[in-house]
PDB file of C-alpha atoms in Angstrom:
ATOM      1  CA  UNK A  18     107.154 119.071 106.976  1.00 72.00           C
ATOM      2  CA  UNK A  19     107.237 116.736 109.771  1.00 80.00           C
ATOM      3  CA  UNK A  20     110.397 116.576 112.395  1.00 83.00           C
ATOM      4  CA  UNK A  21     112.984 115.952 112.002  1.00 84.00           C
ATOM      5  CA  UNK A  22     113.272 116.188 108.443  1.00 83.00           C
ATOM      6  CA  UNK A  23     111.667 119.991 109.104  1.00 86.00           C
ATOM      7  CA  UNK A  24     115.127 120.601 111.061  1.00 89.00           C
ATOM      8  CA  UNK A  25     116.856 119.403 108.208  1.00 86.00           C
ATOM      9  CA  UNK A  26     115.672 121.245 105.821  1.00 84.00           C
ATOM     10  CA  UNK A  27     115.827 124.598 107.481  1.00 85.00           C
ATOM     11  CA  UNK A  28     119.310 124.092 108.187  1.00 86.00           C
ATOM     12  CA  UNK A  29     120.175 123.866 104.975  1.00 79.00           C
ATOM     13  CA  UNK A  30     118.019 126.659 104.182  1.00 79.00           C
ATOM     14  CA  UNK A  31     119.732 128.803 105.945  1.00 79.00           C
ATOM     15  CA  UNK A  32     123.185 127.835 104.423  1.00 79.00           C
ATOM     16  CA  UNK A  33     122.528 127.374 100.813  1.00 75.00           C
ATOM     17  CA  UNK A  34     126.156 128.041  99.357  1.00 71.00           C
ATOM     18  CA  UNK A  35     124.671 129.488  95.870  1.00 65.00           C
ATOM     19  CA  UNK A  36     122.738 132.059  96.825  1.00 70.00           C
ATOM     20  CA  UNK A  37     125.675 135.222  96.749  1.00 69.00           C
ATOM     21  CA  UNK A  38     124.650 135.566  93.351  1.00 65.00           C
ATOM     22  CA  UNK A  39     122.252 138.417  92.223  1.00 59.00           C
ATOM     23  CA  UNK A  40     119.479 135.880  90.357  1.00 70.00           C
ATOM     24  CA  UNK A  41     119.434 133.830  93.364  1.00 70.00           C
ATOM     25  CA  UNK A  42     119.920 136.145  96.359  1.00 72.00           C
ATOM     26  CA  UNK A  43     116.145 135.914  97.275  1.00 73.00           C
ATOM     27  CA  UNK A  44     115.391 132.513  95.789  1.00 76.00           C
ATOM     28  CA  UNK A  45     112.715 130.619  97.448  1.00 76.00           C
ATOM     29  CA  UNK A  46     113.604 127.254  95.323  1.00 80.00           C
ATOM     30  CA  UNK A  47     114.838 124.995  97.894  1.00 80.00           C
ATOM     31  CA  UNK A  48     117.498 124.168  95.301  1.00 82.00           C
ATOM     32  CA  UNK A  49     117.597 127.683  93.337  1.00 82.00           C
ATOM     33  CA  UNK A  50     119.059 127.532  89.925  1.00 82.00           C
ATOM     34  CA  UNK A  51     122.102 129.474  88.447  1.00 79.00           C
ATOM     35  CA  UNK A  52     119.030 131.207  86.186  1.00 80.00           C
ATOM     36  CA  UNK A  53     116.467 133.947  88.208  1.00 77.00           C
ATOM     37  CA  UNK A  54     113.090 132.073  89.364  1.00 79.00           C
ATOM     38  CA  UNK A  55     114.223 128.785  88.223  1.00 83.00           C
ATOM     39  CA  UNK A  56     115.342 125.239  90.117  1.00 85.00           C
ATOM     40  CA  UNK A  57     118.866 123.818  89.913  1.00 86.00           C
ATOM     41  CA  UNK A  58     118.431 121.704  87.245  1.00 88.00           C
ATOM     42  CA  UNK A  59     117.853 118.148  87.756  1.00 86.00           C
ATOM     43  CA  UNK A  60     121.185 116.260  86.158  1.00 89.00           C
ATOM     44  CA  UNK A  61     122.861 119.087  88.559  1.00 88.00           C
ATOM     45  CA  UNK A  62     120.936 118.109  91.625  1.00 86.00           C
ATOM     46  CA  UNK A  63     121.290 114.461  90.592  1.00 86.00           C
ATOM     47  CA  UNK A  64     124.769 114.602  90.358  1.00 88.00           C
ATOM     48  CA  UNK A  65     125.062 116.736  93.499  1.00 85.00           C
ATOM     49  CA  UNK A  66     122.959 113.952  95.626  1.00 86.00           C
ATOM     50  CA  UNK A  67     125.365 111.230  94.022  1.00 87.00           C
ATOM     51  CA  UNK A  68     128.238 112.966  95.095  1.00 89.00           C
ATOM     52  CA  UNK A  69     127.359 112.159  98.551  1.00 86.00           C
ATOM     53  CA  UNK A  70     126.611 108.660  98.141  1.00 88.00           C
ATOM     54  CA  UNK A  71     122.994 108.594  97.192  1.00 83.00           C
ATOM     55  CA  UNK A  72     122.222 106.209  94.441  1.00 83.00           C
ATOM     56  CA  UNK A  73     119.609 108.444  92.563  1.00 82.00           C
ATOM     57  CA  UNK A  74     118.538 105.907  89.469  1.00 82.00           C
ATOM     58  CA  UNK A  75     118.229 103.411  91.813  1.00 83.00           C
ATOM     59  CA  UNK A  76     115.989 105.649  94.165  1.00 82.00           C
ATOM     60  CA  UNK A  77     114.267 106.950  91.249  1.00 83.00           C
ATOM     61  CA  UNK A  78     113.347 103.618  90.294  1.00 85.00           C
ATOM     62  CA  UNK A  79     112.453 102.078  92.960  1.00 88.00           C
ATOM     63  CA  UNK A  80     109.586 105.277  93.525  1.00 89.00           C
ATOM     64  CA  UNK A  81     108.427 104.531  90.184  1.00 89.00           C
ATOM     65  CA  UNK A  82     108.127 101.098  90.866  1.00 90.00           C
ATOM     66  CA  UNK A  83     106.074 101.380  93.918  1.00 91.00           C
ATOM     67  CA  UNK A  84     103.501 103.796  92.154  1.00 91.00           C
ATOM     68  CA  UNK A  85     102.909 101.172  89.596  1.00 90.00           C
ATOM     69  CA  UNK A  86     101.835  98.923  91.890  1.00 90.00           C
ATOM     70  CA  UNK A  87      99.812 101.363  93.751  1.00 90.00           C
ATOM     71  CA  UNK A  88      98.349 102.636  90.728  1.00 89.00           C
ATOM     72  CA  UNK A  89      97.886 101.930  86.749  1.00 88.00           C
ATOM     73  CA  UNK A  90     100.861 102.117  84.908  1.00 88.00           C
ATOM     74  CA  UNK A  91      99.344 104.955  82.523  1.00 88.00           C
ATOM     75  CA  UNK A  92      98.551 106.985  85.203  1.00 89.00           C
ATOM     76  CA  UNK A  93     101.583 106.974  86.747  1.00 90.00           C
ATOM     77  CA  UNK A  94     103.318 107.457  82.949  1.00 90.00           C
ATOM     78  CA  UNK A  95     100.610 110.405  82.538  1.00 90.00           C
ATOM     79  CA  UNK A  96     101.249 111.928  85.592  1.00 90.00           C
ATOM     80  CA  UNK A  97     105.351 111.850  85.478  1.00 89.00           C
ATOM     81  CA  UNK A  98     105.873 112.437  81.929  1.00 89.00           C
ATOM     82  CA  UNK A  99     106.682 108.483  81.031  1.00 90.00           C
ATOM     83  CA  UNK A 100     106.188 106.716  78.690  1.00 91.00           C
ATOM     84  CA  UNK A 101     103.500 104.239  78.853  1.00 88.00           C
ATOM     85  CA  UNK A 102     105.254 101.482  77.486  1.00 91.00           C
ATOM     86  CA  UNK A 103     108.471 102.512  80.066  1.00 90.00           C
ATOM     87  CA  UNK A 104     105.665 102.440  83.142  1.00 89.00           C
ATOM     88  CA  UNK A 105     103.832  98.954  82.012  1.00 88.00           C
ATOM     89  CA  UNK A 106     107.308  97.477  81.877  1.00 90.00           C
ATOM     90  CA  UNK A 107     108.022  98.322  85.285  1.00 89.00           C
ATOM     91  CA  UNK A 108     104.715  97.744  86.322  1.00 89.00           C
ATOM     92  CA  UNK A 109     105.436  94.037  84.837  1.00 88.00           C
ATOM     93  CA  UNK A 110     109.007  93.727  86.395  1.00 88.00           C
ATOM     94  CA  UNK A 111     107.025  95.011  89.785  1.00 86.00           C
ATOM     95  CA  UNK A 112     104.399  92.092  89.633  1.00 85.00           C
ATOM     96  CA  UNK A 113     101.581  94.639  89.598  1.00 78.00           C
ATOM     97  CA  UNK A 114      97.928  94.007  89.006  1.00 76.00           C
ATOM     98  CA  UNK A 115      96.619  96.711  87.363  1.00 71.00           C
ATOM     99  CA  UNK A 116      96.838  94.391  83.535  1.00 64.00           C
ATOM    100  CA  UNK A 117      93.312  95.057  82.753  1.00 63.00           C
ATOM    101  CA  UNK A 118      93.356  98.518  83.512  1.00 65.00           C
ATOM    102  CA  UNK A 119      91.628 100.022  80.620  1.00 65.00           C
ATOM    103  CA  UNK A 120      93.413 103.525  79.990  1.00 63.00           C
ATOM    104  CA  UNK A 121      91.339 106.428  78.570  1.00 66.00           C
ATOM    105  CA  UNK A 122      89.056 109.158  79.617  1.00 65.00           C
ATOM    106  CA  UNK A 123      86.228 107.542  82.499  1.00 63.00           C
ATOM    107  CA  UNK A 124      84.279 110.497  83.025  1.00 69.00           C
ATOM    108  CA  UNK A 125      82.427 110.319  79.833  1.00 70.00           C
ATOM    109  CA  UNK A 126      79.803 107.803  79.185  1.00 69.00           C
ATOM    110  CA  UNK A 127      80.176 105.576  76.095  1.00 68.00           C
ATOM    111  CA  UNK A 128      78.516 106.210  72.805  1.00 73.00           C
ATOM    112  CA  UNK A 129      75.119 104.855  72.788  1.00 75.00           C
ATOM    113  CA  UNK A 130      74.821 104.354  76.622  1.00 73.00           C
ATOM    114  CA  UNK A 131      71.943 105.474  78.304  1.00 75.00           C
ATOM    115  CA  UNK A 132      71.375 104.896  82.099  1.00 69.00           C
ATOM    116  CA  UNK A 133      68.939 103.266  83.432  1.00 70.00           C
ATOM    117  CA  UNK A 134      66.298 104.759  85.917  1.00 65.00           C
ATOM    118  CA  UNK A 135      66.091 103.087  89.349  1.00 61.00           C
ATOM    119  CA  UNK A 136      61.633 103.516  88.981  1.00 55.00           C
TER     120      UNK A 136
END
């Protein structure tokens, strides 16, 4: 992690105010859970981050947004656990190019295609 966000984030490292507990004593989740091995869970990090005057739909959004335009919308729905439909919209709303992206699997060849030799 890059400075100064590194700083940052070892600082709060070190004074994580849920880890007393005996699940999370040893946690290496930056955010541990209230469960053993497991994350605090997002609406409870969410609501956390709000608390402080962080907007996180807005933020949220606003990432998702710029992957569509970086990327196909079903790509970015595949690889987030969207829905298509949800990603193309945004993609839309975003003014994004990718319309005649053709979604499916790429690495296969098409039925009935044969490549042609370069002799």
């Amino acid at each position: 992690m890059p400075e100064p966000l590194a700083e940052l984030l070892h600082r709060w490292i070190s004074s994580r105010d849920n880890m007393n507990t005996a699940t999370n004593h040893a946690s290496r989740w930056l955010f541990p859970g209230r469960r053993a091995g497991r994350p605090m869970h997002p609406d409870a990090l969410a609501s956390l981050i709000d608390d402080i005057g962080i907007p996180t739909t807005a933020g949220r959004t606003a990432a998702i947004r710029q992957h569509v335009l970086e990327m196909p919308a079903p790509v970015v729905a595949e690889a987030l656990g969207y829905h298509r439909v949800t990603t193309a919209k945004l993609a839309s709303e975003a003014g994004g190019t990718w319309g005649r992206y053709a979604a499916g699997d790429h690495w296969r060849s098409p039925p009935g295609w044969t490549p042609q030799s370069n002799a």
